[in-house]
Amino acid sequence: MMYDCLIIGGGMAGLQAAIQLGRYSVHRILVVDAGKGRSTLCREYHNLLGFPDGISGEELRSRGRRQAESFGVEFAEDRIVQAEKAGEGFRFTGAAGRRYESRTVLLATGLLDRYPDIPGLETTFGRSVYVCPDCDGYEIQDRDTLVIGSGNPGADMALLMAERARSLIYINHEKTHVDEEKHRLMHQAGIRYMEQEVTEIIHENDGYIQGAMLEDGSLVEAERGFIAFGGNHVHSELAEQLGVELHHNRHVEANPRSKMTNVEHVWAAGDLGVHSELVTAAMGDGAIAAVWINKTLRKLKQEQTGS
């Protein structure tokens, strides 16, 4: 089956685009999603319009899918591993060999934060331990806070968060190098620095951090936390296969007005693109991309019918 648009990625950008495209009521849309991503790990988002008490990534995705399906959008659970140009459109291959074809494509494959397998850590994500200072810096206001990270990326996060926290400790879990200037700035900001592996995150009430257990057996107490290990993985492999231009950090370059990439009929939205990694920004990207995909599809159909 030839779809009008294939959306790869069912996170916030992909779902918002699917809803927007579905509401035009004239296009055949398929969302292919692997079922796991940054948003599936977040227990609570607190910076979204209309959800002052927070909403989990899983719940938001579930609501988004139901809303898109109500407009006729189709969904497939699969992981696309190969993308190629095929005639006037595109061909994609899933992990088990299933093929998909479409006239246009929206890449919304996002990224995944790098973090170690510390018992208890994932349970706290989005509820009391965070990854994005723009999204969740507010949550540590006047609270005893830990930054668990690696080398300079962790130090940078600690310096950024110090002005908001009541107290802040940076635990360099991977014991990698921190520049002397950053040490000086941390000392000046009153940040306590430690080089130890974290062996467990202690939490209660289903995800509220109480502290970090260290390799020497000591417990560092905290009310909130951030992680910053650097080296996050941007899922831009499919974009690269299609010849899309990548930024130096492997995020996708796209037209700021339309979100279309340098490859005709290929759009990018969400954390995959070059912008601030915010859920709200991802939703906006998805909606904008969908508007321009609709314009393009209408033009293609007019050319095809000669009207």
C-alpha atoms as a PDB file:
ATOM      1  CA  MET A   1       0.000   0.000   0.000  1.00  0.00           C
ATOM      2  CA  MET A   2       1.278   3.442  -0.926  1.00  0.00           C
ATOM      3  CA  TYR A   3       0.668   5.910   1.899  1.00  0.00           C
ATOM      4  CA  ASP A   4       0.516   9.631   1.373  1.00  0.00           C
ATOM      5  CA  CYS A   5       2.765  10.180   4.391  1.00  0.00           C
ATOM      6  CA  LEU A   6       4.717   7.833   6.586  1.00  0.00           C
ATOM      7  CA  ILE A   7       5.497   9.236  10.029  1.00  0.00           C
ATOM      8  CA  ILE A   8       8.409   7.423  11.631  1.00  0.00           C
ATOM      9  CA  GLY A   9       8.240   7.865  15.391  1.00  0.00           C
ATOM     10  CA  GLY A  10       5.196   7.953  17.650  1.00  0.00           C
ATOM     11  CA  GLY A  11       6.434  10.438  20.238  1.00  0.00           C
ATOM     12  CA  MET A  12       5.102  13.943  20.730  1.00  0.00           C
ATOM     13  CA  ALA A  13       6.248  15.340  17.380  1.00  0.00           C
ATOM     14  CA  GLY A  14       5.000  12.368  15.391  1.00  0.00           C
ATOM     15  CA  LEU A  15       1.651  12.207  17.172  1.00  0.00           C
ATOM     16  CA  GLN A  16       0.953  15.919  16.830  1.00  0.00           C
ATOM     17  CA  ALA A  17       1.749  15.694  13.119  1.00  0.00           C
ATOM     18  CA  ALA A  18      -0.513  12.646  12.791  1.00  0.00           C
ATOM     19  CA  ILE A  19      -3.420  14.468  14.434  1.00  0.00           C
ATOM     20  CA  GLN A  20      -2.952  17.502  12.210  1.00  0.00           C
ATOM     21  CA  LEU A  21      -2.677  15.445   9.017  1.00  0.00           C
ATOM     22  CA  GLY A  22      -5.583  13.214   9.984  1.00  0.00           C
ATOM     23  CA  ARG A  23      -7.849  16.218  10.407  1.00  0.00           C
ATOM     24  CA  TYR A  24      -7.446  17.119   6.717  1.00  0.00           C
ATOM     25  CA  SER A  25      -9.480  13.930   6.055  1.00  0.00           C
ATOM     26  CA  VAL A  26      -8.055  13.357   2.569  1.00  0.00           C
ATOM     27  CA  HIS A  27      -4.680  11.692   3.184  1.00  0.00           C
ATOM     28  CA  ARG A  28      -3.697   8.124   3.998  1.00  0.00           C
ATOM     29  CA  ILE A  29      -1.325   8.382   6.966  1.00  0.00           C
ATOM     30  CA  LEU A  30       0.672   5.681   8.740  1.00  0.00           C
ATOM     31  CA  VAL A  31       2.652   6.139  11.944  1.00  0.00           C
ATOM     32  CA  VAL A  32       5.363   3.532  12.479  1.00  0.00           C
ATOM     33  CA  ASP A  33       6.590   3.460  16.049  1.00  0.00           C
ATOM     34  CA  ALA A  34       9.001   1.159  17.866  1.00  0.00           C
ATOM     35  CA  GLY A  35       7.093   1.682  21.117  1.00  0.00           C
ATOM     36  CA  LYS A  36       9.909   3.114  23.196  1.00  0.00           C
ATOM     37  CA  GLY A  37      11.579   6.490  23.356  1.00  0.00           C
ATOM     38  CA  ARG A  38      12.424   9.427  25.542  1.00  0.00           C
ATOM     39  CA  SER A  39       8.777  10.196  26.259  1.00  0.00           C
ATOM     40  CA  THR A  40       7.999   6.643  27.401  1.00  0.00           C
ATOM     41  CA  LEU A  41      10.515   7.051  30.240  1.00  0.00           C
ATOM     42  CA  CYS A  42       9.102  10.284  31.635  1.00  0.00           C
ATOM     43  CA  ARG A  43       6.793   9.676  34.601  1.00  0.00           C
ATOM     44  CA  GLU A  44       5.459  13.246  34.652  1.00  0.00           C
ATOM     45  CA  TYR A  45       5.546  16.334  32.458  1.00  0.00           C
ATOM     46  CA  HIS A  46       4.745  19.539  34.343  1.00  0.00           C
ATOM     47  CA  ASN A  47       5.436  22.227  31.733  1.00  0.00           C
ATOM     48  CA  LEU A  48       2.551  21.465  29.345  1.00  0.00           C
ATOM     49  CA  LEU A  49      -0.448  23.717  28.810  1.00  0.00           C
ATOM     50  CA  GLY A  50      -3.533  22.195  30.417  1.00  0.00           C
ATOM     51  CA  PHE A  51      -1.755  19.741  32.727  1.00  0.00           C
ATOM     52  CA  PRO A  52      -0.783  21.719  35.851  1.00  0.00           C
ATOM     53  CA  ASP A  53      -0.734  18.518  37.919  1.00  0.00           C
ATOM     54  CA  GLY A  54       1.448  16.714  35.387  1.00  0.00           C
ATOM     55  CA  ILE A  55       0.907  13.873  32.940  1.00  0.00           C
ATOM     56  CA  SER A  56       3.091  10.898  32.113  1.00  0.00           C
ATOM     57  CA  GLY A  57       4.659  10.397  28.715  1.00  0.00           C
ATOM     58  CA  GLU A  58       2.897   7.047  28.332  1.00  0.00           C
ATOM     59  CA  GLU A  59      -0.515   8.564  29.067  1.00  0.00           C
ATOM     60  CA  LEU A  60       0.089  11.487  26.714  1.00  0.00           C
ATOM     61  CA  ARG A  61       1.163   9.103  23.955  1.00  0.00           C
ATOM     62  CA  SER A  62      -1.867   6.885  24.546  1.00  0.00           C
ATOM     63  CA  ARG A  63      -4.240   9.838  24.340  1.00  0.00           C
ATOM     64  CA  GLY A  64      -2.463  11.143  21.252  1.00  0.00           C
ATOM     65  CA  ARG A  65      -2.727   7.817  19.463  1.00  0.00           C
ATOM     66  CA  ARG A  66      -6.448   7.505  20.212  1.00  0.00           C
ATOM     67  CA  GLN A  67      -6.997  11.050  18.987  1.00  0.00           C
ATOM     68  CA  ALA A  68      -5.087  10.409  15.752  1.00  0.00           C
ATOM     69  CA  GLU A  69      -6.909   7.118  15.157  1.00  0.00           C
ATOM     70  CA  SER A  70     -10.231   8.942  15.488  1.00  0.00           C
ATOM     71  CA  PHE A  71      -9.245  10.829  12.320  1.00  0.00           C
ATOM     72  CA  GLY A  72      -8.377   7.680  10.399  1.00  0.00           C
ATOM     73  CA  VAL A  73      -4.611   7.623  11.003  1.00  0.00           C
ATOM     74  CA  GLU A  74      -3.161   4.102  10.984  1.00  0.00           C
ATOM     75  CA  PHE A  75      -0.446   2.787  13.309  1.00  0.00           C
ATOM     76  CA  ALA A  76       2.111  -0.010  13.042  1.00  0.00           C
ATOM     77  CA  GLU A  77       4.465  -1.185  15.766  1.00  0.00           C
ATOM     78  CA  ASP A  78       7.824  -1.692  14.073  1.00  0.00           C
ATOM     79  CA  ARG A  79      11.349  -0.349  13.980  1.00  0.00           C
ATOM     80  CA  ILE A  80      12.370   0.976  10.584  1.00  0.00           C
ATOM     81  CA  VAL A  81      15.918  -0.093   9.781  1.00  0.00           C
ATOM     82  CA  GLN A  82      16.249   0.903   6.124  1.00  0.00           C
ATOM     83  CA  ALA A  83      15.077   3.912   4.145  1.00  0.00           C
ATOM     84  CA  GLU A  84      15.541   4.600   0.429  1.00  0.00           C
ATOM     85  CA  LYS A  85      14.195   6.674  -2.432  1.00  0.00           C
ATOM     86  CA  ALA A  86      11.954   4.617  -4.714  1.00  0.00           C
ATOM     87  CA  GLY A  87      10.584   6.213  -7.870  1.00  0.00           C
ATOM     88  CA  GLU A  88       8.336   9.132  -6.977  1.00  0.00           C
ATOM     89  CA  GLY A  89       8.290   8.172  -3.309  1.00  0.00           C
ATOM     90  CA  PHE A  90      10.109   6.265  -0.601  1.00  0.00           C
ATOM     91  CA  ARG A  91      10.480   2.662   0.540  1.00  0.00           C
ATOM     92  CA  PHE A  92      11.129   1.587   4.120  1.00  0.00           C
ATOM     93  CA  THR A  93      11.950  -1.758   5.672  1.00  0.00           C
ATOM     94  CA  GLY A  94      11.090  -2.783   9.211  1.00  0.00           C
ATOM     95  CA  ALA A  95      13.144  -4.894  11.599  1.00  0.00           C
ATOM     96  CA  ALA A  96      11.321  -8.095  10.608  1.00  0.00           C
ATOM     97  CA  GLY A  97      11.403  -7.324   6.882  1.00  0.00           C
ATOM     98  CA  ARG A  98       8.004  -5.677   6.423  1.00  0.00           C
ATOM     99  CA  ARG A  99       7.990  -3.072   3.657  1.00  0.00           C
ATOM    100  CA  TYR A 100       6.283   0.320   3.654  1.00  0.00           C
ATOM    101  CA  GLU A 101       5.938   2.852   0.828  1.00  0.00           C
ATOM    102  CA  SER A 102       4.941   6.495   0.931  1.00  0.00           C
ATOM    103  CA  ARG A 103       4.912   9.670  -1.150  1.00  0.00           C
ATOM    104  CA  THR A 104       6.272  11.774   1.694  1.00  0.00           C
ATOM    105  CA  VAL A 105       7.917  11.075   5.036  1.00  0.00           C
ATOM    106  CA  LEU A 106       8.180  12.798   8.388  1.00  0.00           C
ATOM    107  CA  LEU A 107      11.138  11.698  10.474  1.00  0.00           C
ATOM    108  CA  ALA A 108      10.334  12.052  14.173  1.00  0.00           C
ATOM    109  CA  THR A 109      12.744   9.463  15.526  1.00  0.00           C
ATOM    110  CA  GLY A 110      14.056  11.613  18.385  1.00  0.00           C
ATOM    111  CA  LEU A 111      16.995  10.824  20.627  1.00  0.00           C
ATOM    112  CA  LEU A 112      17.765   8.798  23.705  1.00  0.00           C
ATOM    113  CA  ASP A 113      19.689  10.087  26.706  1.00  0.00           C
ATOM    114  CA  ARG A 114      22.789   8.161  27.704  1.00  0.00           C
ATOM    115  CA  TYR A 115      22.733   6.997  31.304  1.00  0.00           C
ATOM    116  CA  PRO A 116      24.089   3.996  33.232  1.00  0.00           C
ATOM    117  CA  ASP A 117      22.032   1.100  34.499  1.00  0.00           C
ATOM    118  CA  ILE A 118      21.686   2.257  38.092  1.00  0.00           C
ATOM    119  CA  PRO A 119      18.979   0.410  40.064  1.00  0.00           C
ATOM    120  CA  GLY A 120      16.102   2.719  40.889  1.00  0.00           C
ATOM    121  CA  LEU A 121      17.066   5.470  38.436  1.00  0.00           C
ATOM    122  CA  GLU A 122      14.448   4.934  35.716  1.00  0.00           C
ATOM    123  CA  THR A 123      11.671   4.816  38.307  1.00  0.00           C
ATOM    124  CA  THR A 124      12.408   8.443  39.214  1.00  0.00           C
ATOM    125  CA  PHE A 125      12.563   9.903  35.681  1.00  0.00           C
ATOM    126  CA  GLY A 126      10.235  12.846  35.275  1.00  0.00           C
ATOM    127  CA  ARG A 127       8.929  12.507  38.810  1.00  0.00           C
ATOM    128  CA  SER A 128      11.954  13.653  40.805  1.00  0.00           C
ATOM    129  CA  VAL A 129      14.988  13.162  38.528  1.00  0.00           C
ATOM    130  CA  TYR A 130      15.205  15.068  35.254  1.00  0.00           C
ATOM    131  CA  VAL A 131      17.246  15.478  32.080  1.00  0.00           C
ATOM    132  CA  CYS A 132      16.157  18.858  30.667  1.00  0.00           C
ATOM    133  CA  PRO A 133      16.931  22.056  32.597  1.00  0.00           C
ATOM    134  CA  ASP A 134      14.517  24.093  30.453  1.00  0.00           C
ATOM    135  CA  CYS A 135      11.644  21.675  31.079  1.00  0.00           C
ATOM    136  CA  ASP A 136      12.224  20.925  34.728  1.00  0.00           C
ATOM    137  CA  GLY A 137      14.628  23.393  36.310  1.00  0.00           C
ATOM    138  CA  TYR A 138      11.640  24.787  38.183  1.00  0.00           C
ATOM    139  CA  GLU A 139      11.167  21.448  39.980  1.00  0.00           C
ATOM    140  CA  ILE A 140      14.374  21.804  42.004  1.00  0.00           C
ATOM    141  CA  GLN A 141      13.680  25.322  43.261  1.00  0.00           C
ATOM    142  CA  ASP A 142      14.908  25.557  46.877  1.00  0.00           C
ATOM    143  CA  ARG A 143      15.419  21.781  47.131  1.00  0.00           C
ATOM    144  CA  ASP A 144      18.477  19.701  48.009  1.00  0.00           C
ATOM    145  CA  THR A 145      19.573  18.433  44.626  1.00  0.00           C
ATOM    146  CA  LEU A 146      21.985  15.894  43.118  1.00  0.00           C
ATOM    147  CA  VAL A 147      23.477  16.020  39.662  1.00  0.00           C
ATOM    148  CA  ILE A 148      24.677  12.575  38.619  1.00  0.00           C
ATOM    149  CA  GLY A 149      26.778  12.630  35.507  1.00  0.00           C
ATOM    150  CA  SER A 150      30.098  12.374  33.805  1.00  0.00           C
ATOM    151  CA  GLY A 151      32.976  14.824  33.542  1.00  0.00           C
ATOM    152  CA  ASN A 152      32.357  18.207  31.979  1.00  0.00           C
ATOM    153  CA  PRO A 153      28.708  17.585  30.905  1.00  0.00           C
ATOM    154  CA  GLY A 154      27.782  16.893  34.521  1.00  0.00           C
ATOM    155  CA  ALA A 155      29.734  19.911  35.724  1.00  0.00           C
ATOM    156  CA  ASP A 156      27.955  22.142  33.220  1.00  0.00           C
ATOM    157  CA  MET A 157      24.576  20.896  34.417  1.00  0.00           C
ATOM    158  CA  ALA A 158      25.559  21.428  38.045  1.00  0.00           C
ATOM    159  CA  LEU A 159      26.639  24.999  37.347  1.00  0.00           C
ATOM    160  CA  LEU A 160      23.400  25.673  35.491  1.00  0.00           C
ATOM    161  CA  MET A 161      21.233  24.293  38.299  1.00  0.00           C
ATOM    162  CA  ALA A 162      23.107  25.711  41.288  1.00  0.00           C
ATOM    163  CA  GLU A 163      21.261  29.015  41.296  1.00  0.00           C
ATOM    164  CA  ARG A 164      17.910  27.264  41.705  1.00  0.00           C
ATOM    165  CA  ALA A 165      18.694  24.536  44.220  1.00  0.00           C
ATOM    166  CA  ARG A 166      18.920  25.015  47.977  1.00  0.00           C
ATOM    167  CA  SER A 167      22.050  22.858  47.933  1.00  0.00           C
ATOM    168  CA  LEU A 168      23.692  20.977  45.091  1.00  0.00           C
ATOM    169  CA  ILE A 169      26.087  18.037  44.925  1.00  0.00           C
ATOM    170  CA  TYR A 170      27.665  16.856  41.687  1.00  0.00           C
ATOM    171  CA  ILE A 171      28.536  13.140  41.680  1.00  0.00           C
ATOM    172  CA  ASN A 172      30.907  12.334  38.834  1.00  0.00           C
ATOM    173  CA  HIS A 173      29.712   8.741  38.469  1.00  0.00           C
ATOM    174  CA  GLU A 174      32.089   7.845  35.635  1.00  0.00           C
ATOM    175  CA  LYS A 175      35.039   9.655  37.254  1.00  0.00           C
ATOM    176  CA  THR A 176      35.989  11.318  33.990  1.00  0.00           C
ATOM    177  CA  HIS A 177      37.988  14.535  33.647  1.00  0.00           C
ATOM    178  CA  VAL A 178      36.543  17.879  34.720  1.00  0.00           C
ATOM    179  CA  ASP A 179      38.319  21.034  33.598  1.00  0.00           C
ATOM    180  CA  GLU A 180      40.064  23.061  36.281  1.00  0.00           C
ATOM    181  CA  GLU A 181      38.044  26.142  35.383  1.00  0.00           C
ATOM    182  CA  LYS A 182      34.817  24.240  35.982  1.00  0.00           C
ATOM    183  CA  HIS A 183      36.148  23.038  39.334  1.00  0.00           C
ATOM    184  CA  ARG A 184      36.863  26.642  40.235  1.00  0.00           C
ATOM    185  CA  LEU A 185      33.391  27.780  39.212  1.00  0.00           C
ATOM    186  CA  MET A 186      31.730  24.927  41.110  1.00  0.00           C
ATOM    187  CA  HIS A 187      33.679  25.787  44.247  1.00  0.00           C
ATOM    188  CA  GLN A 188      32.714  29.420  43.841  1.00  0.00           C
ATOM    189  CA  ALA A 189      29.031  28.448  43.456  1.00  0.00           C
ATOM    190  CA  GLY A 190      29.104  26.278  46.577  1.00  0.00           C
ATOM    191  CA  ILE A 191      28.667  23.003  44.671  1.00  0.00           C
ATOM    192  CA  ARG A 192      30.010  19.957  46.466  1.00  0.00           C
ATOM    193  CA  TYR A 193      31.947  17.663  44.114  1.00  0.00           C
ATOM    194  CA  MET A 194      32.323  13.886  44.493  1.00  0.00           C
ATOM    195  CA  GLU A 195      33.934  11.182  42.351  1.00  0.00           C
ATOM    196  CA  GLN A 196      32.153   7.920  43.150  1.00  0.00           C
ATOM    197  CA  GLU A 197      29.974   5.406  41.396  1.00  0.00           C
ATOM    198  CA  VAL A 198      26.315   5.508  42.319  1.00  0.00           C
ATOM    199  CA  THR A 199      25.188   1.963  43.073  1.00  0.00           C
ATOM    200  CA  GLU A 200      21.494   2.640  43.675  1.00  0.00           C
ATOM    201  CA  ILE A 201      18.944   5.438  43.686  1.00  0.00           C
ATOM    202  CA  ILE A 202      16.902   5.286  46.872  1.00  0.00           C
ATOM    203  CA  HIS A 203      13.312   6.440  46.374  1.00  0.00           C
ATOM    204  CA  GLU A 204       9.873   6.188  47.924  1.00  0.00           C
ATOM    205  CA  ASN A 205       6.248   6.919  47.023  1.00  0.00           C
ATOM    206  CA  ASP A 206       6.717   5.479  43.535  1.00  0.00           C
ATOM    207  CA  GLY A 207       9.550   7.584  42.234  1.00  0.00           C
ATOM    208  CA  TYR A 208      10.482  10.367  44.642  1.00  0.00           C
ATOM    209  CA  ILE A 209      14.230  10.286  45.187  1.00  0.00           C
ATOM    210  CA  GLN A 210      15.531  10.108  48.724  1.00  0.00           C
ATOM    211  CA  GLY A 211      19.204   9.873  47.872  1.00  0.00           C
ATOM    212  CA  ALA A 212      22.018   8.065  46.095  1.00  0.00           C
ATOM    213  CA  MET A 213      23.867   5.088  47.524  1.00  0.00           C
ATOM    214  CA  LEU A 214      27.570   5.269  46.681  1.00  0.00           C
ATOM    215  CA  GLU A 215      30.205   2.615  46.101  1.00  0.00           C
ATOM    216  CA  ASP A 216      31.762   3.269  49.525  1.00  0.00           C
ATOM    217  CA  GLY A 217      28.438   2.412  51.186  1.00  0.00           C
ATOM    218  CA  SER A 218      27.492   5.975  52.103  1.00  0.00           C
ATOM    219  CA  LEU A 219      24.157   7.596  51.295  1.00  0.00           C
ATOM    220  CA  VAL A 220      23.922  11.101  49.858  1.00  0.00           C
ATOM    221  CA  GLU A 221      20.451  12.427  50.611  1.00  0.00           C
ATOM    222  CA  ALA A 222      18.496  14.537  48.137  1.00  0.00           C
ATOM    223  CA  GLU A 223      15.003  15.700  47.255  1.00  0.00           C
ATOM    224  CA  ARG A 224      15.512  16.075  43.507  1.00  0.00           C
ATOM    225  CA  GLY A 225      18.073  15.189  40.864  1.00  0.00           C
ATOM    226  CA  PHE A 226      19.346  15.710  37.327  1.00  0.00           C
ATOM    227  CA  ILE A 227      21.427  13.452  35.129  1.00  0.00           C
ATOM    228  CA  ALA A 228      23.979  14.676  32.595  1.00  0.00           C
ATOM    229  CA  PHE A 229      26.299  12.109  31.049  1.00  0.00           C
ATOM    230  CA  GLY A 230      26.693  13.538  27.557  1.00  0.00           C
ATOM    231  CA  GLY A 231      26.900  11.418  24.443  1.00  0.00           C
ATOM    232  CA  ASN A 232      23.143  11.190  23.883  1.00  0.00           C
ATOM    233  CA  HIS A 233      22.213   9.114  20.842  1.00  0.00           C
ATOM    234  CA  VAL A 234      20.393  10.987  18.073  1.00  0.00           C
ATOM    235  CA  HIS A 235      18.352   8.579  15.949  1.00  0.00           C
ATOM    236  CA  SER A 236      19.394  10.123  12.632  1.00  0.00           C
ATOM    237  CA  GLU A 237      20.463   6.925  10.848  1.00  0.00           C
ATOM    238  CA  LEU A 238      17.404   6.864   8.566  1.00  0.00           C
ATOM    239  CA  ALA A 239      17.856  10.533   7.731  1.00  0.00           C
ATOM    240  CA  GLU A 240      21.452   9.811   6.784  1.00  0.00           C
ATOM    241  CA  GLN A 241      20.362   6.915   4.553  1.00  0.00           C
ATOM    242  CA  LEU A 242      18.063   9.307   2.687  1.00  0.00           C
ATOM    243  CA  GLY A 243      20.840  11.869   2.188  1.00  0.00           C
ATOM    244  CA  VAL A 244      19.510  14.382   4.687  1.00  0.00           C
ATOM    245  CA  GLU A 245      21.978  17.011   5.873  1.00  0.00           C
ATOM    246  CA  LEU A 246      23.088  16.508   9.465  1.00  0.00           C
ATOM    247  CA  HIS A 247      24.400  19.066  11.936  1.00  0.00           C
ATOM    248  CA  HIS A 248      27.829  18.440  13.497  1.00  0.00           C
ATOM    249  CA  ASN A 249      26.086  16.801  16.481  1.00  0.00           C
ATOM    250  CA  ARG A 250      24.065  14.504  14.172  1.00  0.00           C
ATOM    251  CA  HIS A 251      20.810  16.360  14.636  1.00  0.00           C
ATOM    252  CA  VAL A 252      18.942  16.997  11.387  1.00  0.00           C
ATOM    253  CA  GLU A 253      19.056  20.339   9.624  1.00  0.00           C
ATOM    254  CA  ALA A 254      15.599  21.446   8.469  1.00  0.00           C
ATOM    255  CA  ASN A 255      13.993  24.587   7.087  1.00  0.00           C
ATOM    256  CA  PRO A 256      12.876  26.605  10.139  1.00  0.00           C
ATOM    257  CA  ARG A 257       9.678  27.656   8.374  1.00  0.00           C
ATOM    258  CA  SER A 258       8.463  24.350   6.922  1.00  0.00           C
ATOM    259  CA  LYS A 259      10.596  21.704   8.717  1.00  0.00           C
ATOM    260  CA  MET A 260      11.430  20.159   5.338  1.00  0.00           C
ATOM    261  CA  THR A 261      14.993  18.896   5.011  1.00  0.00           C
ATOM    262  CA  ASN A 262      17.340  19.351   2.065  1.00  0.00           C
ATOM    263  CA  VAL A 263      15.787  16.202   0.557  1.00  0.00           C
ATOM    264  CA  GLU A 264      12.515  16.958  -1.195  1.00  0.00           C
ATOM    265  CA  HIS A 265       9.440  15.480   0.514  1.00  0.00           C
ATOM    266  CA  VAL A 266      11.379  14.536   3.653  1.00  0.00           C
ATOM    267  CA  TRP A 267      10.525  16.474   6.814  1.00  0.00           C
ATOM    268  CA  ALA A 268      11.976  16.306  10.335  1.00  0.00           C
ATOM    269  CA  ALA A 269      10.387  17.240  13.650  1.00  0.00           C
ATOM    270  CA  GLY A 270      11.048  16.964  17.366  1.00  0.00           C
ATOM    271  CA  ASP A 271      14.280  16.140  19.163  1.00  0.00           C
ATOM    272  CA  LEU A 272      15.756  14.798  15.914  1.00  0.00           C
ATOM    273  CA  GLY A 273      16.005  18.383  14.664  1.00  0.00           C
ATOM    274  CA  VAL A 274      18.336  21.200  15.653  1.00  0.00           C
ATOM    275  CA  HIS A 275      16.481  23.022  18.427  1.00  0.00           C
ATOM    276  CA  SER A 276      15.791  23.061  22.153  1.00  0.00           C
ATOM    277  CA  GLU A 277      14.691  19.599  23.299  1.00  0.00           C
ATOM    278  CA  LEU A 278      11.268  20.499  24.662  1.00  0.00           C
ATOM    279  CA  VAL A 279       8.036  18.503  24.367  1.00  0.00           C
ATOM    280  CA  THR A 280       6.181  21.698  23.533  1.00  0.00           C
ATOM    281  CA  ALA A 281       8.694  22.514  20.780  1.00  0.00           C
ATOM    282  CA  ALA A 282       8.385  18.975  19.402  1.00  0.00           C
ATOM    283  CA  MET A 283       4.607  19.311  19.210  1.00  0.00           C
ATOM    284  CA  GLY A 284       4.962  22.623  17.416  1.00  0.00           C
ATOM    285  CA  ASP A 285       7.425  21.106  14.956  1.00  0.00           C
ATOM    286  CA  GLY A 286       5.042  18.258  14.233  1.00  0.00           C
ATOM    287  CA  ALA A 287       2.095  20.558  13.588  1.00  0.00           C
ATOM    288  CA  ILE A 288       4.114  22.879  11.338  1.00  0.00           C
ATOM    289  CA  ALA A 289       5.573  19.983   9.361  1.00  0.00           C
ATOM    290  CA  ALA A 290       2.070  18.534   8.895  1.00  0.00           C
ATOM    291  CA  VAL A 291       0.743  21.806   7.502  1.00  0.00           C
ATOM    292  CA  TRP A 292       3.474  21.830   4.868  1.00  0.00           C
ATOM    293  CA  ILE A 293       3.132  18.125   4.128  1.00  0.00           C
ATOM    294  CA  ASN A 294      -0.567  18.750   3.451  1.00  0.00           C
ATOM    295  CA  LYS A 295       0.284  21.594   1.071  1.00  0.00           C
ATOM    296  CA  THR A 296       2.732  19.345  -0.781  1.00  0.00           C
ATOM    297  CA  LEU A 297       0.371  16.382  -0.969  1.00  0.00           C
ATOM    298  CA  ARG A 298      -2.415  18.538  -2.356  1.00  0.00           C
ATOM    299  CA  LYS A 299      -0.073  19.868  -5.016  1.00  0.00           C
ATOM    300  CA  LEU A 300       1.096  16.354  -5.922  1.00  0.00           C
ATOM    301  CA  LYS A 301      -2.490  15.132  -6.253  1.00  0.00           C
ATOM    302  CA  GLN A 302      -3.424  18.126  -8.410  1.00  0.00           C
ATOM    303  CA  GLU A 303      -0.478  17.399 -10.707  1.00  0.00           C
ATOM    304  CA  GLN A 304      -1.460  13.734 -10.867  1.00  0.00           C
ATOM    305  CA  THR A 305      -5.072  14.470 -11.849  1.00  0.00           C
ATOM    306  CA  GLY A 306      -4.196  17.428 -14.043  1.00  0.00           C
ATOM    307  CA  SER A 307      -6.672  19.642 -12.226  1.00  0.00           C
END
